[in-house]
Amino acid sequence: MNRAINFSPGPAVLPVEVLEATSKAVLDFNNTGISIMEISHRSKEFDALIKETQQLTLQIMGLSPDEYSVLFLGGGASLQFLMVPMNFLRNQADYVNTGAWSKKAIKEAQWVGKTNVVASSEEAKFTYIPKDIKFTPDADYVHITTNNTIYGTEWKTIPDTGGIPLVADMSSDFLGIPRDFSKFHLIYAGAQKNVGPAGVTIVVINKKWAEEKGNPNAPTMLNYMTHIKNDSLFNTPPCVNIFVVNQTLKWIQKQGGVEAVYQTNLKKANMLYDFFDANSDFWFTPVKNKEDRSIMNVVVNLPTPELEAKFIEEAKKKHNMTNLKGHRSVGGIRVSIYNACPLEWVEKLVKFMEEFTKVNK
Ligand SMILES: *Cc1c(COP(=O)(O)O)cnc(C)c1O
């Protein structure tokens, strides 16, 4: 297998052993003689798989199944932008605007009801995380985006909401950085960045909150209680995707859990940021505050767009490094280094960056 060095922001690289286990299960799931694509979601074998995946998720997050439910839903993280306010925005909700994904979440909330944008970094092109935010005392919830995939910023310290339920879009740093997950009432993440393929969204939700505060009139499929009551088996779930998430969670556990994975993630990120800071007359990091720099998506600029294009092209031609182009809305270079991106890839990349600097500066 000739693996490309893939720095894609998502769908992103998965561990090879996860791909191998999946290719086996596509032919024969757990010696049932049935493919994971063919097996009934009501079979005892699949039931065991989905239950184990839910348990593993909570175990890795350090949460109790008495308090939280794990749901595997369709519609991407983008559908959660709507589902969250549909269920929980009864009077008003607070949102922090830290980028394009936050804005999309805000747009859906505004469609549902009163939405307060209590802080924003838009005036500085989303290059920092707002601090010292004043929340609305009787807001139904506060919504944040923990990692801003496009701009390379990340919340390292979770804000104190003074008891207001906290909801987070963790799509691009879920299980890549240790957090006190019990501080959140609802966490959602499209799987395709850190924990699986596109097509399944993981929702970890406080059951009591959903029971007591959720809108009972929300449409059936968009009502969290529907999925909580049915252990995420109200309708046919994305079975293959859940298998891949299961395998990725086991891989995380084998590495030593989130803390161990995080230590490697930190090394990868620091390798890049240290190089940029040491060569700051050629490599420009838009995120100045070190605390706010993402350890998942590292964004950087060269002196001209032409040099950036040259760097991206040479990385591909010489080293088979792909997907280094920044998001179309901001340009530049973006290196996505999620959990499954090996340390050696980043070492190789930094070596190439050194060479490129020597020749082009
Ligand atoms: C990728 C991403 C999304 C969109 O996820 P979909 O599953 O494509 O809807 C939302 N939020 C963040 C932070 C992302 O990185």
Coordinates of N, CA and C in Angstrom, one line a residue, residues 2-134:
N2 N 0.7 2.1 -1.0 CA 1.5 3.3 -1.1 C 0.6 4.5 -0.6
R3 N 0.7 4.8 0.7 CA -0.1 5.8 1.3 C 0.4 7.2 1.0
A4 N -0.5 8.0 0.6 CA -0.2 9.5 0.4 C 0.0 10.1 1.8
I5 N 0.8 11.1 1.9 CA 0.9 11.8 3.1 C -0.2 12.9 3.1
N6 N -1.3 12.5 3.7 CA -2.5 13.3 3.5 C -2.8 14.2 4.7
F7 N -2.6 15.5 4.4 CA -2.9 16.5 5.5 C -4.3 17.1 5.3
S8 N -5.3 16.3 4.9 CA -6.6 16.8 4.6 C -7.3 17.3 5.9
P9 N -8.1 18.4 5.7 CA -8.9 18.9 6.9 C -10.1 18.0 7.1
G10 N -10.5 17.2 6.2 CA -11.6 16.3 6.4 C -12.4 16.1 5.2
P11 N -12.9 14.9 4.9 CA -12.5 13.6 5.6 C -11.0 13.5 5.7
A12 N -10.5 12.9 6.8 CA -9.1 13.0 7.1 C -8.6 11.6 7.3
V13 N -7.3 11.5 7.4 CA -6.5 10.2 7.5 C -7.1 9.4 8.7
L14 N -7.1 8.1 8.5 CA -7.5 7.2 9.6 C -6.4 6.2 9.8
P15 N -6.3 5.6 11.0 CA -5.2 4.6 11.2 C -5.3 3.4 10.3
V16 N -4.2 3.0 9.7 CA -4.2 1.9 8.8 C -4.9 0.6 9.3
E17 N -4.6 0.4 10.6 CA -5.3 -0.8 11.2 C -6.8 -0.7 11.2
V18 N -7.3 0.5 11.3 CA -8.8 0.7 11.3 C -9.3 0.4 9.8
L19 N -8.5 0.8 8.8 CA -8.9 0.6 7.5 C -8.9 -0.9 7.2
E20 N -7.9 -1.6 7.7 CA -7.8 -3.0 7.5 C -8.9 -3.8 8.1
A21 N -9.2 -3.4 9.4 CA -10.3 -4.1 10.1 C -11.7 -3.9 9.3
T22 N -11.8 -2.6 8.8 CA -13.0 -2.3 8.1 C -13.1 -3.1 6.8
S23 N -12.0 -3.2 6.1 CA -12.1 -4.0 4.8 C -12.4 -5.4 5.1
K24 N -12.0 -6.0 6.2 CA -12.4 -7.3 6.5 C -13.9 -7.4 6.8
A25 N -14.4 -6.5 7.6 CA -15.8 -6.5 8.0 C -16.7 -6.2 6.9
V26 N -16.2 -5.6 5.8 CA -17.0 -5.3 4.6 C -17.3 -6.7 3.9
L27 N -16.3 -7.6 4.1 CA -16.5 -8.9 3.5 C -17.3 -9.8 4.5
D28 N -16.9 -9.8 5.7 CA -17.5 -10.7 6.7 C -17.4 -10.1 8.1
F29 N -18.6 -9.6 8.6 CA -18.6 -9.0 9.9 C -18.7 -10.0 11.0
N30 N -17.6 -10.0 11.8 CA -17.6 -10.9 13.0 C -17.9 -12.4 12.8
N31 N -17.4 -12.9 11.7 CA -17.7 -14.3 11.3 C -19.2 -14.6 11.2
T32 N -20.0 -13.7 10.8 CA -21.4 -13.9 10.6 C -21.7 -14.5 9.2
G33 N -20.7 -14.3 8.3 CA -21.0 -14.6 6.9 C -21.8 -13.5 6.2
I34 N -21.9 -12.4 6.9 CA -22.7 -11.3 6.4 C -21.8 -10.0 6.5
S35 N -21.8 -9.2 5.4 CA -21.0 -8.0 5.4 C -21.6 -7.0 6.4
I36 N -20.8 -6.1 7.0 CA -21.3 -5.0 7.8 C -22.2 -4.1 7.0
M37 N -22.1 -4.2 5.7 CA -23.0 -3.4 4.8 C -24.4 -4.1 4.7
E38 N -24.4 -5.4 5.0 CA -25.6 -6.2 4.7 C -26.4 -6.5 6.0
I39 N -25.7 -6.4 7.1 CA -26.3 -7.0 8.4 C -27.4 -6.1 8.9
S40 N -28.4 -6.7 9.4 CA -29.6 -6.0 10.0 C -29.1 -5.2 11.2
H41 N -29.6 -3.9 11.3 CA -29.3 -3.1 12.4 C -30.1 -3.6 13.7
R42 N -31.0 -4.6 13.5 CA -31.7 -5.2 14.6 C -31.1 -6.5 15.0
S43 N -30.0 -6.9 14.4 CA -29.4 -8.2 14.7 C -28.6 -8.1 16.1
K44 N -28.5 -9.2 16.7 CA -27.8 -9.1 18.0 C -26.3 -8.7 17.9
E45 N -25.7 -9.1 16.7 CA -24.3 -8.8 16.5 C -24.2 -7.2 16.3
F46 N -25.1 -6.6 15.5 CA -25.0 -5.2 15.4 C -25.3 -4.4 16.6
D47 N -26.3 -5.0 17.4 CA -26.7 -4.4 18.6 C -25.5 -4.3 19.6
A48 N -24.7 -5.4 19.6 CA -23.6 -5.5 20.5 C -22.5 -4.4 20.0
L49 N -22.4 -4.3 18.7 CA -21.4 -3.3 18.2 C -21.8 -1.8 18.6
I50 N -23.1 -1.5 18.4 CA -23.4 -0.1 18.6 C -23.4 0.2 20.2
K51 N -23.8 -0.8 21.0 CA -23.7 -0.6 22.4 C -22.3 -0.5 22.9
E52 N -21.4 -1.3 22.3 CA -20.0 -1.2 22.7 C -19.4 0.2 22.3
T53 N -19.8 0.6 21.1 CA -19.3 1.9 20.6 C -19.7 3.1 21.5
Q54 N -21.0 3.0 22.0 CA -21.5 4.0 22.9 C -20.7 4.0 24.2
Q55 N -20.5 2.7 24.7 CA -19.8 2.6 26.0 C -18.4 3.1 25.9
L56 N -17.7 2.7 24.8 CA -16.3 3.2 24.5 C -16.2 4.7 24.5
T57 N -17.2 5.3 23.8 CA -17.2 6.8 23.7 C -17.2 7.4 25.1
L58 N -18.1 7.0 25.9 CA -18.3 7.5 27.2 C -17.1 7.2 28.1
Q59 N -16.6 6.0 28.0 CA -15.4 5.6 28.8 C -14.2 6.5 28.5
I60 N -13.9 6.7 27.2 CA -12.8 7.5 26.7 C -13.0 9.0 27.2
M61 N -14.3 9.4 27.2 CA -14.5 10.8 27.7 C -14.6 11.0 29.2
G62 N -14.6 9.8 29.9 CA -14.8 9.9 31.3 C -16.2 10.3 31.8
L63 N -17.2 9.9 31.0 CA -18.6 10.3 31.4 C -19.3 9.0 31.8
S64 N -20.4 9.3 32.5 CA -21.2 8.1 33.0 C -22.5 7.9 32.1
P65 N -22.8 6.7 31.8 CA -24.0 6.4 31.0 C -25.3 6.7 31.8
D66 N -25.2 6.9 33.1 CA -26.4 7.4 33.8 C -26.7 8.8 33.4
E67 N -25.7 9.6 33.1 CA -25.9 11.0 32.8 C -26.0 11.3 31.3
Y68 N -25.2 10.6 30.5 CA -25.1 10.9 29.1 C -25.5 9.8 28.1
S69 N -26.1 10.2 27.0 CA -26.4 9.3 25.9 C -25.5 9.6 24.7
V70 N -25.1 8.6 24.0 CA -24.3 8.7 22.8 C -25.2 8.4 21.6
L71 N -25.3 9.3 20.7 CA -26.2 9.1 19.5 C -25.3 9.2 18.2
F72 N -25.7 8.3 17.3 CA -25.0 8.3 16.0 C -26.0 8.8 14.9
L73 N -25.9 10.0 14.5 CA -27.0 10.6 13.7 C -26.4 10.9 12.3
G74 N -27.4 11.1 11.4 CA -27.0 11.5 10.0 C -27.1 13.0 9.9
G75 N -26.9 13.6 8.7 CA -27.0 15.0 8.5 C -25.8 15.8 8.8
G76 N -24.7 15.2 9.2 CA -23.5 15.9 9.5 C -23.6 16.8 10.7
A77 N -22.5 17.4 11.1 CA -22.5 18.4 12.1 C -23.4 19.5 11.7
S78 N -23.6 19.8 10.4 CA -24.4 20.9 10.0 C -25.9 20.7 10.4
L79 N -26.4 19.5 10.5 CA -27.8 19.4 10.9 C -27.9 19.7 12.4
Q80 N -26.8 19.5 13.2 CA -26.8 19.8 14.6 C -27.0 21.3 14.8
F81 N -26.5 22.1 13.8 CA -26.7 23.6 13.9 C -28.2 23.9 14.1
L82 N -29.0 23.1 13.5 CA -30.5 23.3 13.6 C -31.1 22.5 14.7
M83 N -30.7 21.3 14.9 CA -31.3 20.4 15.9 C -31.1 21.0 17.3
V84 N -29.9 21.6 17.6 CA -29.7 22.2 18.9 C -30.7 23.2 19.3
P85 N -30.9 24.3 18.4 CA -31.9 25.3 18.8 C -33.3 24.8 18.7
M86 N -33.6 23.9 17.8 CA -35.0 23.4 17.7 C -35.4 22.7 19.0
N87 N -34.4 22.0 19.7 CA -34.7 21.4 20.9 C -34.6 22.2 22.1
F88 N -33.7 23.2 22.1 CA -33.3 23.8 23.4 C -33.5 25.3 23.4
L89 N -33.6 26.0 22.2 CA -33.8 27.4 22.2 C -35.3 27.7 22.5
R90 N -35.6 28.0 23.7 CA -37.0 28.3 24.1 C -37.2 29.8 24.3
N91 N -36.2 30.5 25.0 CA -36.3 31.9 25.1 C -35.2 32.7 24.3
Q92 N -34.0 32.3 24.7 CA -32.9 32.9 24.0 C -31.6 32.1 24.2
A93 N -30.7 32.2 23.3 CA -29.4 31.4 23.4 C -28.3 32.3 23.1
D94 N -27.1 32.0 23.7 CA -25.9 32.8 23.5 C -25.0 32.0 22.5
Y95 N -24.4 32.7 21.6 CA -23.5 32.1 20.6 C -22.2 32.9 20.6
V96 N -21.1 32.2 20.5 CA -19.8 32.9 20.3 C -19.4 32.6 18.8
N97 N -19.1 33.7 18.1 CA -18.8 33.6 16.7 C -17.3 33.6 16.5
T98 N -16.7 32.4 16.2 CA -15.3 32.2 16.0 C -15.0 31.7 14.6
G99 N -15.9 31.8 13.7 CA -15.6 31.5 12.3 C -16.8 31.0 11.5
A100 N -16.5 30.5 10.3 CA -17.6 30.2 9.4 C -18.5 29.1 9.9
W101 N -18.0 28.2 10.7 CA -18.9 27.1 11.2 C -19.8 27.7 12.3
S102 N -19.2 28.6 13.1 CA -20.0 29.2 14.2 C -21.1 30.0 13.5
K103 N -20.8 30.7 12.4 CA -21.8 31.6 11.7 C -22.9 30.7 11.2
K104 N -22.6 29.6 10.7 CA -23.6 28.7 10.2 C -24.6 28.2 11.3
A105 N -24.0 27.9 12.5 CA -24.8 27.5 13.6 C -25.7 28.7 14.1
I106 N -25.1 29.9 14.0 CA -25.9 31.1 14.4 C -27.1 31.3 13.5
K107 N -26.8 31.1 12.2 CA -27.9 31.3 11.2 C -29.1 30.4 11.5
E108 N -28.8 29.2 11.8 CA -29.9 28.2 12.1 C -30.6 28.6 13.4
A109 N -29.9 29.0 14.4 CA -30.5 29.4 15.7 C -31.4 30.6 15.5
Q110 N -30.9 31.6 14.6 CA -31.7 32.8 14.4 C -33.1 32.4 13.7
W111 N -33.1 31.4 13.0 CA -34.3 30.9 12.3 C -35.3 30.4 13.4
V112 N -34.7 29.8 14.5 CA -35.6 29.3 15.5 C -36.1 30.3 16.5
G113 N -35.2 31.2 16.9 CA -35.5 32.2 18.0 C -34.5 33.2 18.3
K114 N -34.6 33.8 19.4 CA -33.7 34.9 19.8 C -32.3 34.4 20.1
T115 N -31.4 34.9 19.3 CA -30.0 34.5 19.3 C -29.0 35.6 19.6
N116 N -28.3 35.5 20.7 CA -27.4 36.6 21.1 C -26.0 36.2 20.7
V117 N -25.3 37.0 19.8 CA -23.9 36.8 19.5 C -23.1 37.6 20.6
V118 N -22.7 36.9 21.7 CA -22.2 37.5 22.8 C -20.7 37.9 22.7
A119 N -20.0 37.3 21.7 CA -18.6 37.6 21.4 C -18.3 37.2 20.0
S120 N -17.3 37.9 19.4 CA -17.0 37.5 18.0 C -15.5 37.9 17.8
S121 N -14.8 37.2 16.9 CA -13.5 37.6 16.5 C -13.4 37.9 15.0
E122 N -14.6 38.2 14.5 CA -14.7 38.4 13.1 C -14.0 39.6 12.6
E123 N -13.9 40.7 13.5 CA -13.3 41.9 13.1 C -11.8 41.7 12.8
A124 N -11.2 40.6 13.4 CA -9.8 40.3 13.2 C -9.7 39.0 12.4
K125 N -10.6 38.8 11.5 CA -10.6 37.6 10.6 C -10.5 36.3 11.3
F126 N -11.1 36.3 12.5 CA -11.2 35.0 13.3 C -9.8 34.5 13.7
T127 N -8.8 35.4 14.0 CA -7.5 34.9 14.3 C -7.2 34.8 15.8
Y128 N -8.3 34.9 16.6 CA -8.1 34.7 18.1 C -9.4 34.2 18.7
I129 N -9.3 33.7 19.9 CA -10.5 33.2 20.6 C -10.9 34.3 21.6
P130 N -12.1 34.8 21.6 CA -12.6 35.9 22.5 C -12.4 35.4 24.0
K131 N -12.1 36.3 24.9 CA -11.9 36.0 26.3 C -12.9 36.9 27.1
D132 N -13.0 36.5 28.4 CA -13.8 37.3 29.3 C -15.2 37.7 28.8
I133 N -15.9 36.7 28.3 CA -17.2 36.9 27.7 C -18.3 37.0 28.8
K134 N -19.2 38.0 28.6 CA -20.3 38.1 29.5 C -21.5 37.4 28.9

